[in-house]
CSV table of C-alpha atoms and ligand atoms in Angstrom, one decimal:
chain,number,residue,atom,x,y,z
A,1,UNK,CA,31.4,-20.7,-32.4
A,2,UNK,CA,29.9,-18.2,-29.8
A,3,UNK,CA,30.9,-18.7,-26.3
A,4,UNK,CA,28.2,-19.0,-24.1
A,5,UNK,CA,27.8,-16.7,-21.1
A,6,UNK,CA,25.5,-17.1,-18.5
A,7,UNK,CA,24.3,-14.3,-16.0
A,8,UNK,CA,22.8,-15.3,-12.9
A,9,UNK,CA,20.2,-12.8,-11.6
A,10,UNK,CA,18.1,-10.2,-14.0
A,11,UNK,CA,18.3,-7.4,-11.5
A,12,UNK,CA,19.7,-4.1,-12.3
A,13,UNK,CA,23.1,-5.1,-12.8
A,14,UNK,CA,22.7,-8.6,-14.4
A,15,UNK,CA,20.3,-7.1,-17.2
A,16,UNK,CA,22.8,-4.1,-17.5
A,17,UNK,CA,25.7,-6.8,-17.9
A,18,UNK,CA,23.7,-8.6,-20.3
A,19,UNK,CA,23.5,-5.6,-22.7
A,20,UNK,CA,27.1,-4.9,-22.4
A,21,UNK,CA,28.1,-8.6,-23.3
A,22,UNK,CA,25.6,-8.7,-26.0
A,23,UNK,CA,26.9,-5.4,-27.6
A,24,UNK,CA,30.1,-7.5,-28.2
A,25,UNK,CA,28.3,-9.8,-30.7
A,26,UNK,CA,30.6,-12.7,-29.8
A,27,UNK,CA,28.7,-14.2,-27.0
A,28,UNK,CA,25.3,-16.2,-26.4
A,29,UNK,CA,24.2,-14.5,-23.4
A,30,UNK,CA,21.4,-16.0,-21.2
A,31,UNK,CA,20.3,-14.5,-17.8
A,32,UNK,CA,18.6,-16.9,-15.5
A,33,UNK,CA,16.4,-15.3,-12.9
A,34,UNK,CA,14.8,-16.7,-9.8
A,35,UNK,CA,11.6,-14.7,-9.9
A,36,UNK,CA,8.9,-14.6,-12.5
A,37,UNK,CA,9.3,-12.0,-15.2
A,38,UNK,CA,7.7,-9.1,-13.5
A,39,UNK,CA,6.8,-7.4,-16.7
A,40,UNK,CA,3.9,-9.9,-17.0
A,41,UNK,CA,2.6,-9.6,-13.3
A,42,UNK,CA,-0.9,-7.8,-13.8
A,43,UNK,CA,-1.5,-5.0,-11.6
A,44,UNK,CA,1.8,-5.4,-9.8
A,45,UNK,CA,2.1,-1.7,-9.3
A,46,UNK,CA,1.5,-2.2,-5.7
A,47,UNK,CA,4.3,-0.4,-3.4
A,48,UNK,CA,6.4,1.8,-5.7
A,49,UNK,CA,10.2,1.5,-4.5
A,50,UNK,CA,12.6,4.1,-5.9
A,51,UNK,CA,16.3,4.5,-5.9
A,52,UNK,CA,18.8,7.7,-6.8
A,53,UNK,CA,20.4,7.3,-10.0
A,54,UNK,CA,23.3,9.5,-10.2
A,55,UNK,CA,26.3,10.1,-12.5
A,56,UNK,CA,28.7,6.9,-11.9
A,57,UNK,CA,25.5,5.1,-13.2
A,58,UNK,CA,24.1,7.4,-15.9
A,59,UNK,CA,27.8,7.1,-17.3
A,60,UNK,CA,27.5,3.2,-17.6
A,61,UNK,CA,24.0,3.7,-19.2
A,62,UNK,CA,25.2,6.3,-21.8
A,63,UNK,CA,28.4,4.1,-22.6
A,64,UNK,CA,25.7,1.4,-23.9
A,65,UNK,CA,23.5,4.1,-25.1
A,66,UNK,CA,20.4,3.6,-23.2
A,67,UNK,CA,20.0,6.8,-21.1
A,68,UNK,CA,17.8,8.4,-23.3
A,69,UNK,CA,15.4,5.6,-22.7
A,70,UNK,CA,15.9,5.7,-19.0
A,71,UNK,CA,15.6,9.6,-18.7
A,72,UNK,CA,11.8,9.4,-19.3
A,73,UNK,CA,11.5,7.7,-15.9
A,74,UNK,CA,13.7,10.0,-13.9
A,75,UNK,CA,12.7,12.7,-11.8
A,76,UNK,CA,15.8,15.1,-10.9
A,77,UNK,CA,16.4,15.9,-7.3
A,78,UNK,CA,18.3,18.8,-7.1
A,79,UNK,CA,19.2,19.0,-3.3
A,80,UNK,CA,17.7,17.7,0.2
A,81,UNK,CA,14.8,19.1,1.8
A,82,UNK,CA,15.1,19.1,5.5
A,83,UNK,CA,12.1,18.8,7.7
A,84,UNK,CA,13.2,19.8,11.1
A,85,UNK,CA,11.6,18.7,14.5
A,86,UNK,CA,10.5,22.1,15.1
A,87,UNK,CA,8.3,22.2,11.8
A,88,UNK,CA,10.9,24.5,9.9
A,89,UNK,CA,12.4,23.4,6.7
A,90,UNK,CA,15.6,23.9,5.1
A,91,UNK,CA,17.2,23.2,1.8
A,92,UNK,CA,20.6,22.1,0.9
A,93,UNK,CA,21.7,21.8,-3.0
A,94,UNK,CA,23.6,18.5,-3.7
A,95,UNK,CA,26.1,20.2,-5.8
A,96,UNK,CA,26.7,23.3,-7.9
A,97,UNK,CA,23.9,24.4,-10.3
A,98,UNK,CA,22.9,21.8,-12.8
A,99,UNK,CA,24.2,19.1,-10.4
A,100,UNK,CA,21.4,16.8,-9.4
A,101,UNK,CA,20.5,13.1,-8.7
A,102,UNK,CA,17.5,11.4,-10.2
A,103,UNK,CA,14.7,9.4,-8.4
A,104,UNK,CA,13.7,6.2,-10.5
A,105,UNK,CA,11.4,3.4,-9.7
A,106,UNK,CA,13.3,0.4,-9.3
A,107,UNK,CA,10.8,-2.0,-10.9
A,108,UNK,CA,10.2,0.3,-14.0
A,109,UNK,CA,14.2,0.6,-14.4
A,110,UNK,CA,14.4,-3.2,-14.1
A,111,UNK,CA,12.0,-3.9,-16.4
A,112,UNK,CA,13.3,-1.2,-18.9
A,113,UNK,CA,16.7,-2.8,-18.6
A,114,UNK,CA,15.3,-6.4,-19.3
A,115,UNK,CA,13.4,-5.0,-22.4
A,116,UNK,CA,16.5,-3.6,-23.5
A,117,UNK,CA,18.6,-6.6,-22.9
A,118,UNK,CA,16.0,-8.8,-24.8
A,119,UNK,CA,16.2,-6.2,-27.9
A,120,UNK,CA,19.9,-6.7,-27.9
A,121,UNK,CA,19.5,-10.4,-28.4
A,122,UNK,CA,19.9,-11.7,-24.7
A,123,UNK,CA,17.7,-14.8,-23.8
A,124,UNK,CA,16.2,-14.2,-20.4
A,125,UNK,CA,15.0,-17.3,-18.4
A,126,UNK,CA,12.7,-16.7,-15.6
A,127,UNK,CA,11.9,-19.0,-12.5
A,128,UNK,CA,15.5,-20.5,-12.7
A,129,UNK,CA,16.9,-20.4,-9.3
A,130,UNK,CA,20.7,-21.1,-9.0
A,131,UNK,CA,21.2,-23.7,-6.3
A,132,UNK,CA,24.7,-24.7,-7.0
A,133,UNK,CA,27.9,-24.5,-9.0
A,134,UNK,CA,30.1,-27.4,-10.0
A,135,UNK,CA,33.4,-25.6,-10.2
A,136,UNK,CA,35.1,-28.3,-11.7
A,137,UNK,CA,33.2,-28.6,-14.8
A,138,UNK,CA,31.6,-25.2,-14.6
A,139,UNK,CA,28.0,-26.4,-14.4
A,140,UNK,CA,25.2,-24.1,-13.0
A,141,UNK,CA,22.5,-26.3,-11.5
A,142,UNK,CA,18.8,-24.5,-11.1
A,143,UNK,CA,15.7,-25.5,-9.5
A,144,UNK,CA,12.4,-23.9,-10.7
A,145,UNK,CA,9.0,-25.2,-12.4
A,146,UNK,CA,9.3,-28.6,-10.3
A,147,UNK,CA,12.5,-29.7,-11.8
A,148,UNK,CA,16.1,-29.4,-11.9
A,149,UNK,CA,18.2,-28.4,-14.6
A,150,UNK,CA,21.7,-27.9,-15.5
A,151,UNK,CA,23.7,-25.8,-18.1
A,152,UNK,CA,27.4,-25.8,-18.8
A,153,UNK,CA,28.2,-22.2,-20.1
A,154,UNK,CA,31.9,-21.1,-21.1
A,155,UNK,CA,31.7,-18.0,-18.5
A,156,UNK,CA,29.1,-17.3,-15.4
A,157,UNK,CA,28.5,-14.0,-14.1
A,158,UNK,CA,27.0,-14.0,-10.2
A,159,UNK,CA,25.0,-11.0,-10.1
A,160,UNK,CA,22.2,-12.4,-8.0
A,161,UNK,CA,22.3,-9.8,-5.2
A,162,UNK,CA,23.3,-9.5,-1.7
A,163,UNK,CA,22.4,-12.9,-0.5
A,164,UNK,CA,24.0,-14.4,-3.8
A,165,UNK,CA,24.0,-18.4,-4.1
A,166,UNK,CA,26.7,-18.1,-6.5
A,167,UNK,CA,28.8,-16.6,-3.9
A,168,UNK,CA,27.7,-19.1,-1.3
A,169,UNK,CA,28.7,-22.1,-3.7
A,170,UNK,CA,32.0,-20.3,-4.4
A,171,UNK,CA,32.8,-19.8,-0.6
A,172,UNK,CA,31.6,-23.5,0.4
A,173,UNK,CA,33.9,-25.1,-2.6
A,174,UNK,CA,37.1,-23.0,-1.8
A,175,UNK,CA,39.6,-22.4,0.4
A,176,UNK,CA,40.7,-18.9,1.8
A,177,UNK,CA,37.7,-17.1,0.5
A,178,UNK,CA,37.3,-14.0,2.5
A,179,UNK,CA,33.6,-13.2,3.7
A,180,UNK,CA,32.5,-10.6,6.2
A,181,UNK,CA,28.6,-9.9,6.7
A,182,UNK,CA,28.0,-7.2,8.7
A,183,UNK,CA,24.4,-6.0,10.0
A,184,UNK,CA,23.5,-2.8,11.2
A,185,UNK,CA,21.0,-2.3,14.5
A,186,UNK,CA,18.7,-0.5,12.1
A,187,UNK,CA,16.0,-1.9,9.6
A,188,UNK,CA,13.9,0.1,7.1
A,189,UNK,CA,10.3,0.1,6.1
A,190,UNK,CA,8.9,1.6,3.1
A,191,UNK,CA,5.8,4.1,3.5
A,192,UNK,CA,3.9,6.0,1.0
A,193,UNK,CA,2.8,9.6,0.9
A,194,UNK,CA,0.1,9.1,-1.9
A,195,UNK,CA,-0.3,11.8,-4.8
A,196,UNK,CA,-2.6,14.9,-4.7
A,197,UNK,CA,-5.4,15.7,-7.0
A,198,UNK,CA,-4.6,14.7,-10.6
A,199,UNK,CA,-1.3,13.6,-9.5
A,200,UNK,CA,0.1,16.3,-7.9
A,201,UNK,CA,3.0,16.2,-5.7
A,202,UNK,CA,2.1,17.1,-2.2
A,203,UNK,CA,5.8,18.0,-1.0
A,204,UNK,CA,8.3,19.6,-3.4
A,205,UNK,CA,8.5,17.4,-6.3
A,206,UNK,CA,12.4,18.1,-7.0
A,207,UNK,CA,14.0,17.2,-3.7
A,208,UNK,CA,15.0,14.1,-1.5
A,209,UNK,CA,13.1,14.8,1.6
A,210,UNK,CA,14.8,14.1,5.2
A,211,UNK,CA,13.3,13.9,8.7
A,212,UNK,CA,16.6,13.6,10.5
A,213,UNK,CA,15.8,12.5,14.2
A,214,UNK,CA,19.3,11.9,15.6
A,215,UNK,CA,18.8,7.9,16.3
A,216,UNK,CA,16.4,7.6,13.2
A,217,UNK,CA,15.3,9.5,10.1
A,218,UNK,CA,12.3,9.2,7.4
A,219,UNK,CA,13.3,10.0,4.0
A,220,UNK,CA,10.9,10.4,0.8
A,221,UNK,CA,11.5,10.3,-3.1
A,222,UNK,CA,9.3,11.3,-5.6
A,223,UNK,CA,7.5,8.9,-7.9
A,224,UNK,CA,6.2,10.1,-11.4
A,225,UNK,CA,2.8,9.3,-10.7
A,226,UNK,CA,2.7,12.0,-7.9
A,227,UNK,CA,3.6,10.0,-4.9
A,228,UNK,CA,6.6,9.5,-2.8
A,229,UNK,CA,8.1,6.7,-1.4
A,230,UNK,CA,9.0,7.2,2.3
A,231,UNK,CA,11.4,4.9,4.0
A,232,UNK,CA,12.1,5.0,7.9
A,233,UNK,CA,15.4,3.8,9.0
A,234,UNK,CA,14.9,2.8,12.7
A,235,UNK,CA,16.5,0.7,15.5
A,236,UNK,CA,15.2,-2.6,15.6
A,237,UNK,CA,15.1,-2.6,19.7
A,238,UNK,CA,15.1,0.1,22.3
A,239,UNK,CA,12.4,3.1,22.6
A,240,UNK,CA,11.2,4.1,20.1
A,241,UNK,CA,12.1,1.2,17.7
A,242,UNK,CA,10.2,-1.2,15.5
A,243,UNK,CA,10.2,-3.3,18.7
A,244,UNK,CA,8.4,-0.6,20.8
A,245,UNK,CA,5.9,0.7,18.0
A,246,UNK,CA,3.7,-2.7,18.4
A,247,UNK,CA,0.2,-1.1,18.3
A,248,UNK,CA,-1.5,1.2,15.9
A,249,UNK,CA,-2.2,3.6,18.4
A,250,UNK,CA,1.5,4.1,19.3
A,251,UNK,CA,2.5,4.2,15.5
A,252,UNK,CA,0.1,6.8,14.9
A,253,UNK,CA,0.9,9.0,17.9
A,254,UNK,CA,4.5,8.5,17.2
A,255,UNK,CA,4.4,9.9,13.5
A,256,UNK,CA,2.1,12.4,14.6
A,257,UNK,CA,4.7,13.8,17.0
A,258,UNK,CA,7.7,13.2,15.3
A,259,UNK,CA,6.9,13.7,11.6
A,260,UNK,CA,4.0,16.0,11.8
A,261,UNK,CA,4.0,17.4,8.3
A,262,UNK,CA,4.5,14.1,6.7
A,263,UNK,CA,1.8,12.3,8.9
A,264,UNK,CA,-0.7,14.8,7.6
A,265,UNK,CA,0.0,13.4,4.3
A,266,UNK,CA,-0.1,9.7,5.0
A,267,UNK,CA,-3.6,8.6,5.4
A,268,UNK,CA,-2.7,4.8,5.4
A,269,UNK,CA,0.3,5.2,7.8
A,270,UNK,CA,-0.8,2.8,10.6
A,271,UNK,CA,-2.1,0.1,7.8
A,272,UNK,CA,1.3,0.6,6.0
A,273,UNK,CA,3.6,0.1,9.1
A,274,UNK,CA,2.0,-3.3,10.0
A,275,UNK,CA,1.3,-4.6,6.2
A,276,UNK,CA,4.7,-3.5,5.0
A,277,UNK,CA,7.7,-5.8,5.8
A,278,UNK,CA,10.6,-4.5,8.0
A,279,UNK,CA,13.9,-5.3,6.1
A,280,UNK,CA,17.3,-5.7,7.5
A,281,UNK,CA,20.7,-3.6,6.0
A,282,UNK,CA,23.8,-5.5,5.4
A,283,UNK,CA,27.3,-4.9,4.2
A,284,UNK,CA,29.0,-7.8,2.5
A,285,UNK,CA,32.6,-7.5,1.6
A,286,UNK,CA,34.3,-10.8,0.0
A,287,UNK,CA,37.3,-11.8,-2.0
A,288,UNK,CA,38.4,-13.3,-4.5
A,289,UNK,CA,35.3,-12.0,-6.8
A,290,UNK,CA,36.5,-14.0,-9.8
A,291,UNK,CA,37.7,-18.0,-10.8
A,292,UNK,CA,40.0,-18.7,-13.5
A,293,UNK,CA,38.5,-17.3,-16.9
A,294,UNK,CA,35.1,-19.0,-16.0
A,295,UNK,CA,33.6,-16.9,-13.2
A,296,UNK,CA,32.9,-13.5,-11.6
A,297,UNK,CA,30.8,-11.9,-9.0
A,298,UNK,CA,29.4,-8.4,-9.8
A,299,UNK,CA,27.2,-5.9,-8.3
A,300,UNK,CA,25.6,-6.5,-4.8
A,301,UNK,CA,26.6,-10.1,-5.0
A,302,UNK,CA,30.3,-9.0,-4.8
A,303,UNK,CA,30.0,-5.8,-2.5
A,304,UNK,CA,26.3,-5.3,-1.0
A,305,UNK,CA,26.6,-1.9,0.9
A,306,UNK,CA,23.9,0.2,3.4
A,307,UNK,CA,21.9,2.5,1.1
A,308,UNK,CA,23.3,5.7,2.7
A,309,UNK,CA,25.0,7.1,-0.1
A,310,UNK,CA,22.6,6.0,-2.8
A,311,UNK,CA,25.2,4.3,-4.6
A,312,UNK,CA,24.9,0.4,-4.6
A,313,UNK,CA,23.2,0.2,-7.9
A,314,UNK,CA,25.6,3.0,-9.4
A,315,UNK,CA,28.4,1.0,-8.0
A,316,UNK,CA,27.3,-2.1,-9.8
A,317,UNK,CA,26.4,-0.2,-13.0
A,318,UNK,CA,30.0,1.2,-12.9
A,319,UNK,CA,31.5,-2.4,-12.5
A,320,UNK,CA,29.8,-3.2,-15.7
A,321,UNK,CA,31.5,0.0,-17.2
A,322,UNK,CA,34.8,-0.9,-15.7
A,323,UNK,CA,34.8,-4.4,-16.9
A,324,UNK,CA,33.9,-3.3,-20.5
A,325,UNK,CA,37.0,-1.1,-20.6
A,326,UNK,CA,39.0,-4.2,-19.3
A,327,UNK,CA,37.4,-5.9,-22.1
A,328,UNK,CA,38.4,-3.8,-24.9
A,329,UNK,CA,41.9,-3.2,-23.3
A,330,UNK,CA,42.4,-6.9,-23.1
A,331,UNK,CA,40.4,-7.7,-26.5
A,332,UNK,CA,38.2,-10.0,-24.8
A,333,UNK,CA,40.7,-12.3,-23.3
A,334,UNK,CA,38.9,-13.2,-20.0
A,335,UNK,CA,42.3,-14.7,-18.4
A,336,UNK,CA,43.6,-11.4,-18.1
A,337,UNK,CA,40.1,-9.5,-17.8
A,338,UNK,CA,38.9,-10.8,-14.8
A,339,UNK,CA,41.9,-10.9,-12.2
A,340,UNK,CA,42.6,-7.3,-13.2
A,341,UNK,CA,38.7,-6.6,-12.8
A,342,UNK,CA,38.6,-7.8,-9.0
A,343,UNK,CA,42.1,-6.0,-8.4
A,344,UNK,CA,40.6,-2.7,-9.8
A,345,UNK,CA,37.3,-3.0,-8.3
A,346,UNK,CA,37.9,-4.4,-4.8
A,347,UNK,CA,39.3,-1.3,-3.2
A,348,UNK,CA,36.7,0.9,-4.7
A,349,UNK,CA,33.7,-1.2,-3.6
A,350,UNK,CA,35.2,-1.1,-0.1
A,351,UNK,CA,35.7,2.3,0.0
A,352,UNK,CA,32.0,3.3,-0.9
A,353,UNK,CA,30.7,0.7,1.4
A,354,UNK,CA,32.7,2.5,4.1
A,355,UNK,CA,31.6,5.7,3.0
A,356,UNK,CA,27.9,4.8,3.1
A,357,UNK,CA,28.2,3.4,6.5
A,358,UNK,CA,29.6,6.8,7.6
A,359,UNK,CA,27.0,8.7,5.5
A,360,UNK,CA,24.2,7.2,8.0
A,361,UNK,CA,25.3,9.5,10.7
A,362,UNK,CA,25.4,12.5,8.5
A,363,UNK,CA,22.2,11.9,7.1
A,364,UNK,CA,19.9,11.1,10.2
A,365,UNK,CA,21.7,13.3,12.6
A,366,UNK,CA,24.1,15.9,11.3
A,367,UNK,CA,22.1,17.6,8.3
A,368,UNK,CA,19.8,19.0,11.1
A,369,UNK,CA,23.0,20.3,13.0
A,370,UNK,CA,24.2,23.8,13.1
A,371,UNK,CA,27.9,23.1,13.1
A,372,UNK,CA,27.7,20.7,10.2
A,373,UNK,CA,25.3,23.1,8.1
A,374,UNK,CA,27.9,25.8,8.8
A,375,UNK,CA,31.0,23.3,7.8
A,376,UNK,CA,29.2,22.7,4.9
A,377,UNK,CA,28.7,26.5,3.8
A,378,UNK,CA,32.5,27.1,4.2
A,379,UNK,CA,33.0,23.8,2.1
A,380,UNK,CA,30.8,25.0,-0.7
A,381,UNK,CA,32.2,28.7,-0.6
A,382,UNK,CA,35.7,27.4,-0.9
A,383,UNK,CA,34.9,24.8,-3.4
A,384,UNK,CA,33.4,27.3,-5.5
A,385,UNK,CA,36.5,29.6,-5.2
A,386,UNK,CA,39.0,27.0,-5.6
A,387,UNK,CA,37.3,24.2,-7.6
A,388,UNK,CA,40.7,22.5,-8.4
A,389,UNK,CA,41.6,22.1,-5.0
A,390,UNK,CA,38.4,21.1,-3.1
A,391,UNK,CA,35.5,19.0,-3.9
A,392,UNK,CA,33.2,18.2,-1.1
A,393,UNK,CA,33.1,14.3,-0.3
A,394,UNK,CA,29.5,13.8,-1.3
A,395,UNK,CA,30.1,15.6,-4.9
A,396,UNK,CA,33.3,13.6,-5.5
A,397,UNK,CA,31.2,10.4,-4.8
A,398,UNK,CA,27.9,11.4,-6.8
A,399,UNK,CA,29.3,13.9,-9.4
A,400,UNK,CA,32.8,12.8,-10.3
A,401,UNK,CA,32.6,9.6,-12.3
A,402,UNK,CA,36.2,10.2,-13.4
A,403,UNK,CA,37.5,10.0,-9.8
A,404,UNK,CA,37.8,6.5,-8.3
A,405,UNK,CA,35.8,5.9,-5.0
A,406,UNK,CA,38.9,4.9,-3.2
A,407,UNK,CA,40.5,8.2,-4.4
A,408,UNK,CA,37.3,9.9,-3.3
A,409,UNK,CA,37.5,8.1,0.2
A,410,UNK,CA,41.2,9.3,0.7
A,411,UNK,CA,40.4,13.0,-0.3
A,412,UNK,CA,37.4,13.2,1.8
A,413,UNK,CA,39.5,12.1,5.0
A,414,UNK,CA,42.1,14.6,4.4
A,415,UNK,CA,39.6,17.4,3.9
A,416,UNK,CA,37.7,16.4,7.0
A,417,UNK,CA,40.7,16.6,9.1
A,418,UNK,CA,41.0,20.3,7.7
A,419,UNK,CA,37.5,21.1,8.2
A,420,UNK,CA,37.6,19.5,12.0
A,421,UNK,CA,40.5,22.0,12.6
A,422,UNK,CA,38.6,24.7,11.3
A,423,UNK,CA,35.4,23.8,13.0
A,424,UNK,CA,37.4,22.9,16.3
A,425,UNK,CA,37.6,27.0,17.0
A,426,UNK,CA,34.8,28.9,18.9
A,427,UNK,CA,31.9,29.5,16.9
A,428,UNK,CA,31.9,33.1,16.7
A,429,UNK,CA,35.1,33.8,15.5
A,430,UNK,CA,35.2,31.2,12.4
A,431,UNK,CA,32.2,29.2,11.8
A,432,UNK,CA,32.0,31.2,8.6
A,433,UNK,CA,33.5,31.9,5.3
A,434,UNK,CA,35.8,34.7,5.8
A,435,UNK,CA,39.5,35.8,5.1
A,436,UNK,CA,40.9,33.9,7.7
A,437,UNK,CA,39.1,30.8,7.3
A,438,UNK,CA,40.1,31.0,3.7
A,439,UNK,CA,43.7,31.5,4.7
A,440,UNK,CA,43.8,28.9,6.9
A,441,UNK,CA,42.3,26.2,4.3
A,442,UNK,CA,45.0,27.5,1.7
A,443,UNK,CA,47.6,26.7,4.3
A,444,UNK,CA,46.5,23.4,5.3
A,445,UNK,CA,46.4,22.3,1.6
A,446,UNK,CA,49.9,23.1,1.0
B,1,FAD,P1,19.7,-7.1,-7.1
B,1,FAD,O1,19.0,-5.9,-7.8
B,1,FAD,O2,19.4,-7.6,-5.9
B,1,FAD,O3,19.3,-8.2,-8.3
B,1,FAD,C1,19.5,-9.6,-7.9
B,1,FAD,C2,18.6,-10.5,-8.9
B,1,FAD,O4,19.1,-11.8,-9.0
B,1,FAD,C3,17.3,-10.3,-8.6
B,1,FAD,O5,16.3,-10.2,-9.6
B,1,FAD,C4,16.9,-11.7,-7.9
B,1,FAD,O6,15.5,-12.1,-7.9
B,1,FAD,C5,17.8,-12.8,-8.5
B,1,FAD,N1,18.4,-13.7,-7.8
B,1,FAD,C6,18.7,-13.8,-6.3
B,1,FAD,N2,19.0,-15.1,-5.9
B,1,FAD,C7,19.0,-15.8,-7.3
B,1,FAD,C8,19.3,-17.2,-7.4
B,1,FAD,N3,19.7,-18.0,-6.6
B,1,FAD,N4,19.3,-17.6,-8.8
B,1,FAD,C9,18.7,-16.6,-9.9
B,1,FAD,N5,18.6,-15.3,-9.8
B,1,FAD,C10,18.7,-15.0,-8.2
B,1,FAD,N6,21.1,2.1,-4.9
B,1,FAD,C11,21.5,3.1,-5.4
B,1,FAD,O7,22.5,3.1,-6.3
B,1,FAD,N7,20.6,4.3,-5.3
B,1,FAD,C12,19.8,4.2,-4.2
B,1,FAD,O8,19.2,5.3,-3.9
B,1,FAD,C13,19.7,3.1,-3.5
B,1,FAD,N8,18.8,2.9,-2.5
B,1,FAD,C14,18.6,1.6,-2.0
B,1,FAD,C15,17.7,1.6,-0.8
B,1,FAD,C16,17.4,0.7,0.0
B,1,FAD,C17,16.3,0.5,1.0
B,1,FAD,C18,18.1,-0.8,-0.4
B,1,FAD,C19,18.0,-2.0,0.4
B,1,FAD,C20,19.4,-0.4,-1.5
B,1,FAD,C21,19.3,0.4,-2.0
B,1,FAD,N9,20.5,0.7,-3.0
B,1,FAD,C22,20.6,1.7,-3.9
B,1,FAD,C23,21.2,-0.4,-3.4
B,1,FAD,C24,20.8,-1.1,-4.8
B,1,FAD,O9,19.3,-1.6,-4.5
B,1,FAD,C25,21.5,-2.3,-5.1
B,1,FAD,O10,23.0,-1.9,-5.1
B,1,FAD,C26,21.2,-3.2,-6.5
B,1,FAD,O11,19.8,-3.3,-6.4
B,1,FAD,C27,22.2,-4.0,-6.8
B,1,FAD,O12,21.6,-4.4,-7.9
B,1,FAD,P2,21.9,-6.2,-8.4
B,1,FAD,O13,21.3,-6.4,-10.0
B,1,FAD,O14,23.3,-6.4,-8.0
B,1,FAD,O15,21.0,-6.9,-7.3
């Protein structure tokens, strides 16, 4: 008889995990989702929210053979288009020729993954909100449709997101469960640059746009309908802040002054600003993730992170890939797989969470800084000349799925030390790629 596996949450990670597990042909896989089925919501188009999908996530989608299905809803973004405060623009390629990240609609990707999960034989139950888990007999209690329901699967995966009920139940019922939840002083708000005539793109289509302004920033990612989803990352309090922009007049004049070129393309800015919610940004670190051979957290439920490296979903997809590799290595023996899974993934999840926090400063502030740009040029030149010895930190995280996040973090820190010493010299002598810089970098790497 096949074992029953219950996945809590039909988000991006839960749906992909369902596909992985169904492909084993050994389990009855069911997903329980709190919300109604988004595929049935008429005219739910509303605001389109997008994400950057990069090589780690792609590797997992390829692993289960569905990347071709996802490709047609992706827009490649080859670099950052920086919109400086003085009205000028600069462009920074993300990596080498041919390396890019992809803008993809969160809703469309989630719907596609749910369709594919069902096509693989996974059953998805909607409006089933996990309330609690009875850890003694492995029962999950759900509310929804005005009644309570209980299931008793053999194995449970908690993929119910950053504020996971499964994680809370674990925490409340187990001694020595480590839990850290940290908010930053910034929130975010999604705004829109609508499409031009006939679905045309009003700014460069194949780039991730950034308006860095020191203490805050606006970014924009393209959608396939020609629009851009913009996200304002902004302090909660102080001046300017979500608190201080308390009237349409103030919002209008703030955008007009700070993001002049974007403002011209955002006719609905003041309405959007007050109609769209302000959301917080959280990092969650916890341990353990697993319980015997019966339960594991996965995705944001195990490791929510701030979005500044565009890796939360990619990391969750990589969780599924690693879990599958362990499944293959241990021939489906969950008693061996689950402890190895948390042991292997925890340092990597911690590493990318820390990198993501650090990248906020880079995106909102440094990308417009002369010294930072000079450093990036030197790094790029050195890495082209000595690819075996130097890969920029962004590239290790984004384009090197063969390298663990923890390794990328350690190598990135060692490289940063070298760059700090190069860039500590006077600007006119060595803020450029030349023989002296090259020799210094080679010596430092010995
Ligand atoms: P979720 O997508 O949150 O899914 C959890 C699911 O569980 C949901 O469907 C929810 O309804 C359901 N659920 C919740 N509670 C219950 C319950 N009690 N019972 C049953 N079901 C429940 N990542 C990237 O890789 N690239 C990016 O560019 C990127 N940009 C981001 C931008 C922003 C502003 C934010 C906030 C995040 C971004 N992320 C990005 C991170 C990414 O959104 C998450 O890492 C990803 O959604 C995690 O997927 P998940 O399935 O673990 O959780």
